[in-house]
């Protein structure tokens, strides 16, 4: 299946360069995403987090560099190959990017119909129903149009569509931005559960420190046109980079870390109580 | 990868289904069809032979077990977890909107459309009133008059429209001349083509075609500009800072349309006559001097007044419809498109309705 390389590395980016006109976004950027991990991607505004995602999923042609997804090079592949790769990933765009002319249920069925036209309508409806229920939408959301949903519900519906094909790899662009803290925490829990149940690999762009602490296995830091560091949060903190230190040790970062500690302690306590 | 398959084994407790292969989305369609034609309800489901399973496979197994009260055995840990997940997600769920009787639905839609049309008309009238109030306030405080905004709109509505309106009117003049000449030739009255060109362009077509062009060019632009400002909360920001959107956005556009329409209409009339004149010269051998002389004889001054009196009224309607629809935008970007279309349709419709009223009116007062 793979043409060389480590089968446990789902996304492999080497020497990627991107830019718009004179403006350089990425220069000689390297990144590996391992199978089964949630990789958080952080960076200041304008460091090209979304551009990186768009380059990996093939919406943006890079100026230079090599991108491999599932061990296959993204450059120079034919349509059939591209389709077979698209079957294996799901993407949640920032605003949900639901098709406004279709209901939530129809939105979820779009990828299913596109790739598996032989599925009958009853099964399609059932699939849409359990996907929507899995992402925690209200039971009456199925026949609603995206314009009738709140931002948080739109994100959940977008996630349900991204999960429609049971992908191995999930791209999420700021899934918790614009959600209230309760909604964001629920989203984190949901993502963690889905990852454990479905064995997903997740490429997660976020600004949300709580999300980083709560669910990310590793964090990649984008700055100076490159991935300057990648690793678990303690590993990143051990590095002496001013931006990383400010990011995680600033007032918000410290608060998120404390909250995470408290949550962990509570969870441990509950576990011992129920165990006893 | 082997496709999904199952075999039926008879056991004392009842038939047992033994699945094998990959129970995944790619393979599920055939399996689903075969399972739905199953004659004996299975009592046991054996998953020990499967190679892979995803949520769709888990769903199909879960549904089979649920519908026939069968027990699942031999599932791996992953499969068990997936089935648990879909089991938790198995809730009564609405996928489609409730169906209504088509007859009732059509009746309901007609009623809604009627109410909506009435509400729009009332809204337009209200908006017209608000514009008048804003204009009155401006007259009392002339210092607040935004001369720059008005001049800017003059340019957008008037000057930049000259080329396209000129070309359109020129062609219309030629078409009237050519079509008129063909018909009048049958009576040997080709020379009356001049009457036709002069009177039709001055009374009706000059101003009417200009109004349609301005509605398409500027009325839609008003709706789209104000609509997107409304979406970006710019209009709300204006109100909070104390700037009246009626004064800052609506009045300059209304003034520009009202002032520019007569000028554009006059210009269009003249260019159409030039077009008709050139046609007469080239095709009917009527020299320009004769053409101009005949125009002066057959087109009474009142014809020009008929056109020019209508023009500012049309301008007012176009600007009000555009700004009103723009101000109604709420929610999504999709709405901007819908409102822009609505503004053009309403403006052209109202212009033609009023044009008919004007035609009757001017005939009654003897301007024929």
XYZ file of C-alpha atoms in Angstrom, chain B residues 23 46 55 68 108 124-125 147 155 158 171 185 195 201 206 216 218 220-221 224 237 260 274 284 302 312-313 332:
28
model
C -17.961 -5.041 7.148
C -21.294 -14.556 14.994
C -19.449 2.325 12.123
C -34.621 -9.813 15.558
C -50.462 27.984 2.115
C -41.822 50.299 0.941
C -44.361 52.992 1.803
C -22.099 66.726 -0.197
C -20.671 59.807 -10.456
C -24.827 59.064 -13.673
C -29.337 50.916 -30.920
C -43.431 51.381 -46.357
C -42.562 60.976 -36.309
C -38.246 58.037 -27.793
C -35.855 57.142 -23.710
C -30.243 46.961 -13.084
C -27.593 51.155 -9.596
C -29.075 46.429 -7.463
C -25.805 48.022 -6.371
C -25.996 44.845 -2.412
C -22.186 50.604 14.252
C -29.507 61.821 -12.419
C -29.345 60.450 -33.335
C -34.110 55.988 -46.275
C -45.070 68.518 -24.214
C -37.243 61.746 -11.327
C -40.213 59.687 -10.097
C -26.760 35.177 5.769
